[in-house]
GROMACS .gro file of C-alpha atoms in nm:
model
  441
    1UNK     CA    1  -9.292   6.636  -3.337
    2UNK     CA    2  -9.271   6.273  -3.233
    3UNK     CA    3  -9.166   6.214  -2.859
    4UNK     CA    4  -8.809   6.025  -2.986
    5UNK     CA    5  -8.746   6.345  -3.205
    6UNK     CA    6  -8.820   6.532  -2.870
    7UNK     CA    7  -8.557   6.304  -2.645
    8UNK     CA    8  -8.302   6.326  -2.868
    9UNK     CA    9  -8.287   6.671  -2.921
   10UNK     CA   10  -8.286   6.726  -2.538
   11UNK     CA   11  -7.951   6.462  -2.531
   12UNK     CA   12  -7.797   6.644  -2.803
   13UNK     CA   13  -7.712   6.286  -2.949
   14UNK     CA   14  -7.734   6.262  -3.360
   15UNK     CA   15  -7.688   5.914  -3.546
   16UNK     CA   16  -7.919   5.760  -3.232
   17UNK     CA   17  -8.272   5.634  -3.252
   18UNK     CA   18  -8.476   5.676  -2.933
   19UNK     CA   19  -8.667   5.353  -2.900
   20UNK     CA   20  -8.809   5.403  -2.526
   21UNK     CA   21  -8.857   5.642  -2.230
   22UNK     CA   22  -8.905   5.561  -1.857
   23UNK     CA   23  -8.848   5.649  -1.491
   24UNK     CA   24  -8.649   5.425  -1.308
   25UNK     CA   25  -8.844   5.493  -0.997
   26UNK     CA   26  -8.527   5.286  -0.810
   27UNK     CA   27  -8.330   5.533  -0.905
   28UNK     CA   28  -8.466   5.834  -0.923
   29UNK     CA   29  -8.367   5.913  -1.302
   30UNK     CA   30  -8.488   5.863  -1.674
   31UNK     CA   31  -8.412   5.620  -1.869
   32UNK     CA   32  -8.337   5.670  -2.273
   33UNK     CA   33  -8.325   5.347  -2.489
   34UNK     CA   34  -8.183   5.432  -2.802
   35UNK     CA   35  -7.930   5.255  -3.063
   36UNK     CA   36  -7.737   5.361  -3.373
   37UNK     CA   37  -7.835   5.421  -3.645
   38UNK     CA   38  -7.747   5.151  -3.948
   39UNK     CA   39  -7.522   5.408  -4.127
   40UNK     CA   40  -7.317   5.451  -3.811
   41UNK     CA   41  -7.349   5.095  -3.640
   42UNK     CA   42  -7.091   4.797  -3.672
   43UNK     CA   43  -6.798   5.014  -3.646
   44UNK     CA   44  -6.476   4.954  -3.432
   45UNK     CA   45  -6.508   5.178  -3.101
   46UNK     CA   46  -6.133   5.292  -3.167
   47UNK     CA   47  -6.071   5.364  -3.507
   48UNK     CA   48  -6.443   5.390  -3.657
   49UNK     CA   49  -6.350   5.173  -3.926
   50UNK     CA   50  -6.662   4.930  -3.994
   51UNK     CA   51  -6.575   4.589  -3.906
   52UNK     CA   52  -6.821   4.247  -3.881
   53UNK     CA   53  -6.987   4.177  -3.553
   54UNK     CA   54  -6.795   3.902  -3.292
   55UNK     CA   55  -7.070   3.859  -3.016
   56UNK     CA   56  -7.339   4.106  -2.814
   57UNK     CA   57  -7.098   4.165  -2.567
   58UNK     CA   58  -7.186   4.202  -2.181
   59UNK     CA   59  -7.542   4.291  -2.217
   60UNK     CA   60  -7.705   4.645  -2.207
   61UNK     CA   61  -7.465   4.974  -2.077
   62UNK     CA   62  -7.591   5.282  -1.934
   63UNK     CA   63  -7.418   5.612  -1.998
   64UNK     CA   64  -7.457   5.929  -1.815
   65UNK     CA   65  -7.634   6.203  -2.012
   66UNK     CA   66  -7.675   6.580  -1.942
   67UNK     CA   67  -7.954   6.676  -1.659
   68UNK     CA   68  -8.320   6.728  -1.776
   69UNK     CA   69  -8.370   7.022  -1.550
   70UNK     CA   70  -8.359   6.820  -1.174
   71UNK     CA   71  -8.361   6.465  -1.322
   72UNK     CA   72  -8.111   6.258  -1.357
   73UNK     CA   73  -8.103   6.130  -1.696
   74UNK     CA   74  -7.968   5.784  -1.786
   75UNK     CA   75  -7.899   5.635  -2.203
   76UNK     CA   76  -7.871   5.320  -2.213
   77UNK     CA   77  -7.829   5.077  -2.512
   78UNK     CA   78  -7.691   4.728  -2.669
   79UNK     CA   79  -7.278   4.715  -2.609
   80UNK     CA   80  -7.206   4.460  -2.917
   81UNK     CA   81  -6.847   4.394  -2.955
   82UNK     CA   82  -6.687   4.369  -3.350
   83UNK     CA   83  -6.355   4.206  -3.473
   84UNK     CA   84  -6.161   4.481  -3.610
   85UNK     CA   85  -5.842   4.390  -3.819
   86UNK     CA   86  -5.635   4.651  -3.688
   87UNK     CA   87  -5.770   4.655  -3.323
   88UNK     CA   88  -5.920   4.292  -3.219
   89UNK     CA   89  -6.197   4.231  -3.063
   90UNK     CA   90  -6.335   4.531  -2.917
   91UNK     CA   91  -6.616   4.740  -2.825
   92UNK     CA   92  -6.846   4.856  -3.115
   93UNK     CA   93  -6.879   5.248  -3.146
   94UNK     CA   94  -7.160   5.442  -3.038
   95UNK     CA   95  -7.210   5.786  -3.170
   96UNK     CA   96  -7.293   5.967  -2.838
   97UNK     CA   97  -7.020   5.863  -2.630
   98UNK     CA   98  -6.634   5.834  -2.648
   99UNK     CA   99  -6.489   5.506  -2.670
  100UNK     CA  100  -6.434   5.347  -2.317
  101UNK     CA  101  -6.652   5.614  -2.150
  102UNK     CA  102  -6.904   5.588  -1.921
  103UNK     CA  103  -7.075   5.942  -1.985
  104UNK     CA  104  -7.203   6.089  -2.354
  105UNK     CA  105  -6.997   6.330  -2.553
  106UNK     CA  106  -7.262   6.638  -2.437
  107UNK     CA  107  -7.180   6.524  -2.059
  108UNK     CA  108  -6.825   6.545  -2.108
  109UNK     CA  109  -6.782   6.886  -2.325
  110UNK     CA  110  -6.969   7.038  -2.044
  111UNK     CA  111  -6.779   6.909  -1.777
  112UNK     CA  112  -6.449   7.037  -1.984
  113UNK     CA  113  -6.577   7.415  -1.990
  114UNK     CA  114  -6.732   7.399  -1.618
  115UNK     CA  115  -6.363   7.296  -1.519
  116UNK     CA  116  -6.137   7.570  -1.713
  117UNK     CA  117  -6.404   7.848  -1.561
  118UNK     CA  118  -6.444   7.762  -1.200
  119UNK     CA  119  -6.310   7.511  -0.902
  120UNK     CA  120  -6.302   7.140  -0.971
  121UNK     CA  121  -6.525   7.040  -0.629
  122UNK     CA  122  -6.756   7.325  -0.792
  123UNK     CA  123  -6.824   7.106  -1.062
  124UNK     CA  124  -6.846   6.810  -0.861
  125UNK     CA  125  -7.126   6.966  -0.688
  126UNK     CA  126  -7.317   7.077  -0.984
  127UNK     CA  127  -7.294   6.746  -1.205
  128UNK     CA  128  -7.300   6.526  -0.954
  129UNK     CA  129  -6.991   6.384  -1.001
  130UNK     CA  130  -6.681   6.250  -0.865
  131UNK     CA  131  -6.335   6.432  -0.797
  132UNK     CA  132  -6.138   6.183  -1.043
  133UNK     CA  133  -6.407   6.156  -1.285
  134UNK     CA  134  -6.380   6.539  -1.337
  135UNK     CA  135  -6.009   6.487  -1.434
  136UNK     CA  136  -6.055   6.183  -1.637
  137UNK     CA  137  -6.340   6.377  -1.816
  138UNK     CA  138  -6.066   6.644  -1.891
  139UNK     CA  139  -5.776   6.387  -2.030
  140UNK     CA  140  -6.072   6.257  -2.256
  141UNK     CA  141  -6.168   6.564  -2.404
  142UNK     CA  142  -5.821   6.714  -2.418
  143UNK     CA  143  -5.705   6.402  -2.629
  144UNK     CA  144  -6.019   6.393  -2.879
  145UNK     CA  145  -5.914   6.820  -2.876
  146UNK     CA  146  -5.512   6.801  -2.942
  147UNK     CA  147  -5.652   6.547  -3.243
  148UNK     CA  148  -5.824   6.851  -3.394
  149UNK     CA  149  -5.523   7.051  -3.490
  150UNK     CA  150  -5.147   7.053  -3.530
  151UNK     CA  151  -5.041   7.280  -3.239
  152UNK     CA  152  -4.687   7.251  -3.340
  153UNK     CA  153  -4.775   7.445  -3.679
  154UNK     CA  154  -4.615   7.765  -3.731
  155UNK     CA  155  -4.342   7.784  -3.397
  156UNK     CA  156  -4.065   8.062  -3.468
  157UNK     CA  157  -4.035   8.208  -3.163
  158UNK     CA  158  -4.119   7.980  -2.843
  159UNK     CA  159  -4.051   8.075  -2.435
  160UNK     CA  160  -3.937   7.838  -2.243
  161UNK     CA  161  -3.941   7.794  -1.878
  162UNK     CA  162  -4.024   7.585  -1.550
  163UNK     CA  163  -4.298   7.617  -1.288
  164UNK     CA  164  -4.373   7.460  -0.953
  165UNK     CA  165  -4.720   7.268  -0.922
  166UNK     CA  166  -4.675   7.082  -0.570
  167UNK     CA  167  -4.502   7.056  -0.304
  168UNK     CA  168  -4.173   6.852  -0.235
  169UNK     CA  169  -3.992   7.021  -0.590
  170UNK     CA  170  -4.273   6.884  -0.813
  171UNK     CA  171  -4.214   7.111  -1.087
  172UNK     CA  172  -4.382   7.096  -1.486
  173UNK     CA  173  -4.149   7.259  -1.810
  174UNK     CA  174  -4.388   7.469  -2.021
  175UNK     CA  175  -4.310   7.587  -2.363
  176UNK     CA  176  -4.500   7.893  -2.482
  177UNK     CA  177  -4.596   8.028  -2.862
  178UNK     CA  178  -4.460   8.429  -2.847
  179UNK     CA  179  -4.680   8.505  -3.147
  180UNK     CA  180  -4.941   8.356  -3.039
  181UNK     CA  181  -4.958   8.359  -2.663
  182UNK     CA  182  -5.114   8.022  -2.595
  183UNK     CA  183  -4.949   7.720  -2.414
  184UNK     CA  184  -4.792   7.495  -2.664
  185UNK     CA  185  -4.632   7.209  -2.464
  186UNK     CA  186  -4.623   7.084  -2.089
  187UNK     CA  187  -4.441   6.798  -1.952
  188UNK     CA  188  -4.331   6.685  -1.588
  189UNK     CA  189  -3.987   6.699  -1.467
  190UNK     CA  190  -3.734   7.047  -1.490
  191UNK     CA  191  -3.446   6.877  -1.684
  192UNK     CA  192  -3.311   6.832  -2.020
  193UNK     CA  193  -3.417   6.486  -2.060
  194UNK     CA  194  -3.785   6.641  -2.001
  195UNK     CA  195  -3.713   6.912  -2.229
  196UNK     CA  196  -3.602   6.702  -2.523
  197UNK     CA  197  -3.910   6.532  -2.484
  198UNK     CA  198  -4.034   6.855  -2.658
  199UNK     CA  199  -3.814   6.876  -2.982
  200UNK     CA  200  -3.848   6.520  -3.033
  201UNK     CA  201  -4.217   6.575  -3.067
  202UNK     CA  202  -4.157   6.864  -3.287
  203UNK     CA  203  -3.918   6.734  -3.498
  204UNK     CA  204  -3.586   6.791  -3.688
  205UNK     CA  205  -3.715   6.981  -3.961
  206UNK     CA  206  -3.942   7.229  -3.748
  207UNK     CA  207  -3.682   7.254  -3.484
  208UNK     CA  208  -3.450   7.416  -3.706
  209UNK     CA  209  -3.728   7.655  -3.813
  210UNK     CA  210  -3.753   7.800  -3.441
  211UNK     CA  211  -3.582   8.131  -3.457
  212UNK     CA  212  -3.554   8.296  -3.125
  213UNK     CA  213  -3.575   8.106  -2.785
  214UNK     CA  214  -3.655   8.281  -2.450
  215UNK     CA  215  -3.561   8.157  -2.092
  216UNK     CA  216  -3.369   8.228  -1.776
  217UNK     CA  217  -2.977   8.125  -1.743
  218UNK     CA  218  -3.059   7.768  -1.702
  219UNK     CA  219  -2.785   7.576  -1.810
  220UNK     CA  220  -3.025   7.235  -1.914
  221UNK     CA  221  -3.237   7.478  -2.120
  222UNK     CA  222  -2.906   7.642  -2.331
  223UNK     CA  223  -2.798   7.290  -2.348
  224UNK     CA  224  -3.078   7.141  -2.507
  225UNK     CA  225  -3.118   7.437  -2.779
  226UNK     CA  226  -2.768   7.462  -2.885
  227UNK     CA  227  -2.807   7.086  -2.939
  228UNK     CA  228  -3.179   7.098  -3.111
  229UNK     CA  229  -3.185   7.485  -3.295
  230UNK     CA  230  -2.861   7.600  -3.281
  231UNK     CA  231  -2.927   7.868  -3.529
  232UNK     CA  232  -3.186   8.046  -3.310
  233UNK     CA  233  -3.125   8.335  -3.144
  234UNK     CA  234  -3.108   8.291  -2.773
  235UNK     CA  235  -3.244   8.615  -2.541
  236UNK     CA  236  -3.211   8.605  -2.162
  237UNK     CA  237  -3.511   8.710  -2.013
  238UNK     CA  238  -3.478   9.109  -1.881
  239UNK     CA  239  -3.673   9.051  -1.549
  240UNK     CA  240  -3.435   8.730  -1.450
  241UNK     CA  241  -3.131   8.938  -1.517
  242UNK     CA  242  -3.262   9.228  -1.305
  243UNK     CA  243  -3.376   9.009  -1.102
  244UNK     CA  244  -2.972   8.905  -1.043
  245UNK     CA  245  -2.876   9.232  -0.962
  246UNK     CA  246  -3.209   9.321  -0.685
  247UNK     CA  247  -3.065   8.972  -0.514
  248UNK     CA  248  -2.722   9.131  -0.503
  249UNK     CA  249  -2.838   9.428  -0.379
  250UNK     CA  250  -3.046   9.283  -0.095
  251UNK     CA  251  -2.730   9.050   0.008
  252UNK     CA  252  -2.498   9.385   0.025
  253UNK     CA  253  -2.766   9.539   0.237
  254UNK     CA  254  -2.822   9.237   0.496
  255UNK     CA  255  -2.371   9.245   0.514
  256UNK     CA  256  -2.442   9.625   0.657
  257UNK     CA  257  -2.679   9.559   0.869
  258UNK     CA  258  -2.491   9.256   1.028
  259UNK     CA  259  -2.195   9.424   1.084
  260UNK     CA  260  -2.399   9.743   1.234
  261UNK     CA  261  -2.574   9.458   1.416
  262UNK     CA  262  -2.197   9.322   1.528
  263UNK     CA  263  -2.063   9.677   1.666
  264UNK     CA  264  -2.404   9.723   1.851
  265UNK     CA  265  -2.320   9.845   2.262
  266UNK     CA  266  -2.541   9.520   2.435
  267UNK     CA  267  -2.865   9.676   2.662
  268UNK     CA  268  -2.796   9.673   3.015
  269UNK     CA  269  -3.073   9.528   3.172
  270UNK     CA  270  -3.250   9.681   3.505
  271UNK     CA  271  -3.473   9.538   3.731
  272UNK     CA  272  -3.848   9.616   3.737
  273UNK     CA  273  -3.896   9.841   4.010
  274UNK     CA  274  -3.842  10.172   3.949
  275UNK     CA  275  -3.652  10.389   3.690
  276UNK     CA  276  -3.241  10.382   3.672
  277UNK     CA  277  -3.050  10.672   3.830
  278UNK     CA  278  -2.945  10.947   3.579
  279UNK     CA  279  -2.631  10.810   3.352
  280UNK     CA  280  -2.660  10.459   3.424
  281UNK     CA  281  -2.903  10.406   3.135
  282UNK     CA  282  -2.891  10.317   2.769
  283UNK     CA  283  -2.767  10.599   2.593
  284UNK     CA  284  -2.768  10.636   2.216
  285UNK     CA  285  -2.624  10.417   1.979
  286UNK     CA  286  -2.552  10.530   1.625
  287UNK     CA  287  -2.453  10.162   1.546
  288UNK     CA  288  -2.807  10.087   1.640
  289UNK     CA  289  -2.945  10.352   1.492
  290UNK     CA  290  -2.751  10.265   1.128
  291UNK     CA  291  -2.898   9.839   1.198
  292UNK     CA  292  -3.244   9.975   1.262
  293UNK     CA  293  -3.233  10.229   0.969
  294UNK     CA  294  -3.076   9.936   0.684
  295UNK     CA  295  -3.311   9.689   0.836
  296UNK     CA  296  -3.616   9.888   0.744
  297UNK     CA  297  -3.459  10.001   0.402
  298UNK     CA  298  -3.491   9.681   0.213
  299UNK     CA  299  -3.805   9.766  -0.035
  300UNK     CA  300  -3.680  10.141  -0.057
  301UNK     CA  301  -3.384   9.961  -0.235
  302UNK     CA  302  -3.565   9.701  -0.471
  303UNK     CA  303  -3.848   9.944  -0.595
  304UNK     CA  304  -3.808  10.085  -0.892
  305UNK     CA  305  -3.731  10.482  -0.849
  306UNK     CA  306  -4.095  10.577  -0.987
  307UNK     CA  307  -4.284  10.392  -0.737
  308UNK     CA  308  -4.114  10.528  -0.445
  309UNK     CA  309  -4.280  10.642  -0.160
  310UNK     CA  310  -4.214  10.992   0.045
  311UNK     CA  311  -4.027  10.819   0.316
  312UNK     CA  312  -3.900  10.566   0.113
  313UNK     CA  313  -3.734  10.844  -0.063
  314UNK     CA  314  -3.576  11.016   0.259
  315UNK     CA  315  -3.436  10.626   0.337
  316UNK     CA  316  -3.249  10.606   0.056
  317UNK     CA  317  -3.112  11.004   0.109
  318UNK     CA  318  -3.053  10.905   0.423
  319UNK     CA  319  -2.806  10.564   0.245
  320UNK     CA  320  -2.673  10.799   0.022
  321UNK     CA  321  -2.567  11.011   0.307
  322UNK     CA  322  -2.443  10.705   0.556
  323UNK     CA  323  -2.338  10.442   0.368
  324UNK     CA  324  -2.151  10.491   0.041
  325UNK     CA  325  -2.130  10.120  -0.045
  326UNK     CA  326  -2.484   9.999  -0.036
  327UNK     CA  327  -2.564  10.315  -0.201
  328UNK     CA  328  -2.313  10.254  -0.499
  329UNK     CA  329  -2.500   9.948  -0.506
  330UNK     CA  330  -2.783  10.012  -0.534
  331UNK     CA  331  -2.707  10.255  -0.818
  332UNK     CA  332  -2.545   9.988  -0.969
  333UNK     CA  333  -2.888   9.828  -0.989
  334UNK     CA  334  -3.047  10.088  -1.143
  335UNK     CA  335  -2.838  10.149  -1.421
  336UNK     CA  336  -2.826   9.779  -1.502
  337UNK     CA  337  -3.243   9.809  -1.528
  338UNK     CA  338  -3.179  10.131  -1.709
  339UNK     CA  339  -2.960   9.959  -2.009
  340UNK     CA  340  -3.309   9.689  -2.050
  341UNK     CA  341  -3.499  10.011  -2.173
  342UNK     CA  342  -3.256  10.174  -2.417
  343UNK     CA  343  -3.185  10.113  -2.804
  344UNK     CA  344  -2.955   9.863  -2.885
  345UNK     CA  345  -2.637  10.013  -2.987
  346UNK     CA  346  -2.706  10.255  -2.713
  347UNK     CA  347  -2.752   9.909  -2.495
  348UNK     CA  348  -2.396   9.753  -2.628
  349UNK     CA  349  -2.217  10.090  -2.479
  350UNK     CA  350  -2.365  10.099  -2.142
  351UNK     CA  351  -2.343   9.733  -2.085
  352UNK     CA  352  -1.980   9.785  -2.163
  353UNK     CA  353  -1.967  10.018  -1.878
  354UNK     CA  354  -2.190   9.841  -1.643
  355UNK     CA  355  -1.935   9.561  -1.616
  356UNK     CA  356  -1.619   9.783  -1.620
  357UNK     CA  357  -1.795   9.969  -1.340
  358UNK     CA  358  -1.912   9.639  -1.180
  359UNK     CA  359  -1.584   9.497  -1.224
  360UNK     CA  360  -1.427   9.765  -0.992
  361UNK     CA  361  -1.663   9.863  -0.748
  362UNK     CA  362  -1.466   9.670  -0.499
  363UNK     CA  363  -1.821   9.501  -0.400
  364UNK     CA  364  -1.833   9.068  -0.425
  365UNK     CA  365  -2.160   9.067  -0.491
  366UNK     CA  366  -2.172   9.281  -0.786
  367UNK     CA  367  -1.822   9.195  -0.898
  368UNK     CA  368  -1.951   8.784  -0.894
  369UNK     CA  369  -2.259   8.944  -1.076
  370UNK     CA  370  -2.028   9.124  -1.340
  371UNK     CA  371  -1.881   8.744  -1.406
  372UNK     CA  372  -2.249   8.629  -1.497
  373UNK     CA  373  -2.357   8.904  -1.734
  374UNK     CA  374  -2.040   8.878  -1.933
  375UNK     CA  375  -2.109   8.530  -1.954
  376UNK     CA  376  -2.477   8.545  -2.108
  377UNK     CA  377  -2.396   8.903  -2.274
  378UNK     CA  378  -2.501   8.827  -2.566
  379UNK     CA  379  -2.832   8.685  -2.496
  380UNK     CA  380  -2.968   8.948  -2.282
  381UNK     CA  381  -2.814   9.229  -2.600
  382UNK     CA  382  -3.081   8.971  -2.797
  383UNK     CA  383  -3.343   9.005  -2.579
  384UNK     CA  384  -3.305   9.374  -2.584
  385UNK     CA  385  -3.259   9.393  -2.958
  386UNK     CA  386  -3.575   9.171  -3.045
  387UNK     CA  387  -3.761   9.297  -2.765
  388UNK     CA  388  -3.830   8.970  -2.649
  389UNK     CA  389  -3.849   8.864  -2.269
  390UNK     CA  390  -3.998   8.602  -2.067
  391UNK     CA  391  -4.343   8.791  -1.971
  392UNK     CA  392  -4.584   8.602  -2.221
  393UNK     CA  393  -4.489   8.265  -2.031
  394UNK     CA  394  -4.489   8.403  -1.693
  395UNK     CA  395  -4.841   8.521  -1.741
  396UNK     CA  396  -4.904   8.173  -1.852
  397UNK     CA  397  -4.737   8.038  -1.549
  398UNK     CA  398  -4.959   8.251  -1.313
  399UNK     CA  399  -5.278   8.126  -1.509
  400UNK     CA  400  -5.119   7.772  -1.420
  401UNK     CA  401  -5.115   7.857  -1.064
  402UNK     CA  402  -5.451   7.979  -1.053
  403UNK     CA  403  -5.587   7.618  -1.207
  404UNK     CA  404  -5.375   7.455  -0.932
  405UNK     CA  405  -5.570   7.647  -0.661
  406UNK     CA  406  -5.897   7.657  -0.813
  407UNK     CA  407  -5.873   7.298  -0.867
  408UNK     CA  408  -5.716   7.260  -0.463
  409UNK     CA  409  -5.473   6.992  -0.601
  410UNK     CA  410  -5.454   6.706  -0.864
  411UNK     CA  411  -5.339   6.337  -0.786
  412UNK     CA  412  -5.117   6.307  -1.085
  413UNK     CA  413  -4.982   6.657  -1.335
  414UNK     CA  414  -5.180   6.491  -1.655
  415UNK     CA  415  -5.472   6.583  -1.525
  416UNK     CA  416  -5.303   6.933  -1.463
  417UNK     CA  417  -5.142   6.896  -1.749
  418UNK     CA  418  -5.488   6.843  -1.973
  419UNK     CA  419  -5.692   7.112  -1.813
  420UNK     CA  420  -5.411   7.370  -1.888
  421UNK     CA  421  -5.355   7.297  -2.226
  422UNK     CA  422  -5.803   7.315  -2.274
  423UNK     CA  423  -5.769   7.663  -2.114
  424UNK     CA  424  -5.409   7.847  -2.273
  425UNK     CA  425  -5.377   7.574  -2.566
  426UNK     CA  426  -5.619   7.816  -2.804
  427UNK     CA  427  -5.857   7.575  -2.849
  428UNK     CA  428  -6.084   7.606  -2.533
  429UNK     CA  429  -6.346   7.355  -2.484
  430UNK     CA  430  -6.723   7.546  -2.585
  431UNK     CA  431  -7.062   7.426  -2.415
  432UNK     CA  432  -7.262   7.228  -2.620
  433UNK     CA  433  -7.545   7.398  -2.833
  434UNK     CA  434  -7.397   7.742  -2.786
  435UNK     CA  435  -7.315   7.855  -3.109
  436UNK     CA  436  -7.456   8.150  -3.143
  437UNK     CA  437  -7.298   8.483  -3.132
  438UNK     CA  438  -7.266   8.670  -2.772
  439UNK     CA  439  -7.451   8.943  -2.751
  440UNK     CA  440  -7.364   9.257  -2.711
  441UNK     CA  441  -7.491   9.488  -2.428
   0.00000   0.00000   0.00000
């Protein structure tokens, strides 16, 4: 096998002749001449379309190529420039390199999978690269990859919901495939101008093909769907709605504690030296006692019953026992997570009762909560009869958050934005010349 052969089957390039090989003892790296082939040469950089030749352009370019083992290795090659009718003037194409890049197409796949598997200054260690090149590198290859397939194709049931990135409310709208699990969409912004973003890109006719829509009680989110799918079946997410009645709960128990807190006796303070006579100290205080006890009771109340501890179980005896209201509310709680795991027409009776109960339990916090159930009723009876809730996209969301702290920040969310779609889009970026089958152990 001839040495060229040899070279460019160590680049990975195809479509290139290797005309030369040296050490660039300047900089410490090898240096690949090679050009394009005829079939593949003359062509416009951005649309591939062959096109006659305008001048040779700035001279000779360099491109970064994959490592051979500790040696920097270096392509470079003729950067003619061609008159295309559709583009101008502009670079002509080269088959081992994206257009506009300064590193080949092996450099950058393996750049893309090193940064949706560990931290971004990880990678910048390894290749020998800079932070921002790492996210450009990702744009790139996420561009070339959302190219490669309609990821639009087949929505019926999409989640929909919004997720901090940074701080200062920085916040990104995802949009997630139920079927399918992976990460459809993700734009910038938490609003319904961002959201429409979304349909618009999806279109009339496959907007009205979406079926069922998850999300919290955001108003901007029912807004935009009623306007875009109006025939799909809205379902309030279980754990938001639960979530609802846990806050409530917590705010009823901090309005005990406060006014235990309020009827407390004050301490009488002594001096240093010596104990106080008999009587004149600090006796008991069952309003102290009660402040101390609620205090401590706050995760007794928001567990569910199953994962209760011993004395987490003697603390809420011990409500049950003391304090009628916070206990009535925190039954109230329980049976409004209850009616989430029941059939549907069973569901429809005991939400009836919930709010009748709600409505007269003579608590504010439950009886404002009553007001917000009744208003998204319907949705969260659709979420229980479809058996739908928000999980799929908040396991997306914490994979999101994980890429933000592996990656220890991003300048601008595309970059974010790019790296999340190559990881949870369902089209993750594969290492080049690894096509064989894993095997098994």
């Amino acid at each position: 096998m001839r040495n060229n052969r040899i070279w460019a089957g160590i680049l990975g390039v195809e479509n290139t002749v290797v005309e030369a090989v040296e050490f660039d003892d300047e900089l410490a790296c090898v240096v690949v001449s090679v050009r394009p082939t005829a079939r593949v040469g003359s062509r416009c950089g951005m649309c591939r379309r062959r096109s006659p030749g305008y001048d040779g352009g700035v001279g000779r370019r360099r491109w970064r190529a994959l490592d051979a083992g500790l040696t920097t290795v270096i392509i470079e090659a003729w950067a003619p420039r061609v008159s295309c009718r559709e583009h101008g003037v502009v670079v002509a194409h080269v088959p081992w390199a994206r257009h506009g890049a300064g590193h080949t197409v092996r450099f950058d796949e393996t750049i893309a999978w090193l940064a949706t598997h560990c931290s971004k200054s990880a990678v910048c260690e390894l290749m020998q690269v800079a932070w921002r090149t790492v996210g450009a590198i990702v744009d790139r290859v996420w561009a070339d990859t959302e190219l490669s397939f309609d990821r639009f194709a087949g929505l019926r049931r999409i989640g929909i919901d919004e997720i901090s990135y940074k701080k200062g409310h920085k916040y990104l709208t995802v949009v997630v495939d139920h079927d399918s699990g992976r990460l459809v969409w993700a734009a910038e912004g938490r609003n319904a101008a961002t959201l429409r973003i979304f349909f618009d890109l999806l279109g009339e006719t496959r907007s009205t093909q979406i079926t069922h829509v998850t999300a919290d009680a955001a108003g901007w989110i029912a807004k935009v769907v009623a306007e875009r799918c109006p025939d799909a079946i809205r379902c309030a997410d279980p754990f938001h709605v639960v979530a609802w009645a846990t806050t409530a709960v917590d705010r009823v128990r901090r309005g005990v504690w406060n006014r235990a807190r309020a009827k407390m006796v004050p301490l009488k303070k002594f001096g240093s030296r010596g104990r106080p006579r008999a009587g004149t100290g600090n006796g008991d205080d069952p309003h102290r006692e009660q402040a101390r006890s609620v205090k401590n009771s706050r995760w007794a109340l928001l567990r569910n019953p199953e994962n209760l501890s011993g004395k987490q179980r003697v603390t809420l005896r011990q409500i049950e026992l003391h304090d009628r209201v916070l206990h009535r509310a925190y039954l109230l709680k329980e049976s409004l997570r209850l009616v989430f795991q029941m059939r549907h027409q069973d569901a429809i009776v005991e939400l009836d009762q919930w709010i009748g109960w709600a409505r007269r339990c003579r608590i504010p916090e439950f009886v404002a909560l009553q007001k917000s159930i009744v208003t998204h009723k319907d949705s969260i009876l659709a979420a229980i009869e479809h058996g739908l809730s928000n999980g799929r996209i908040e396991s997306v969301n914490t994979k999101i958050r994980l890429i933000t702290r592996v990656a220890f920040g991003f300048r601008t969310p595309d970059a974010l934005i790019a790296l999340a779609m190559l990881g949870l889009g369902g089209h993750p970026p594969q290492l080049p010349s690894r096509n064989h089958p894993r095997m098994s152990q």
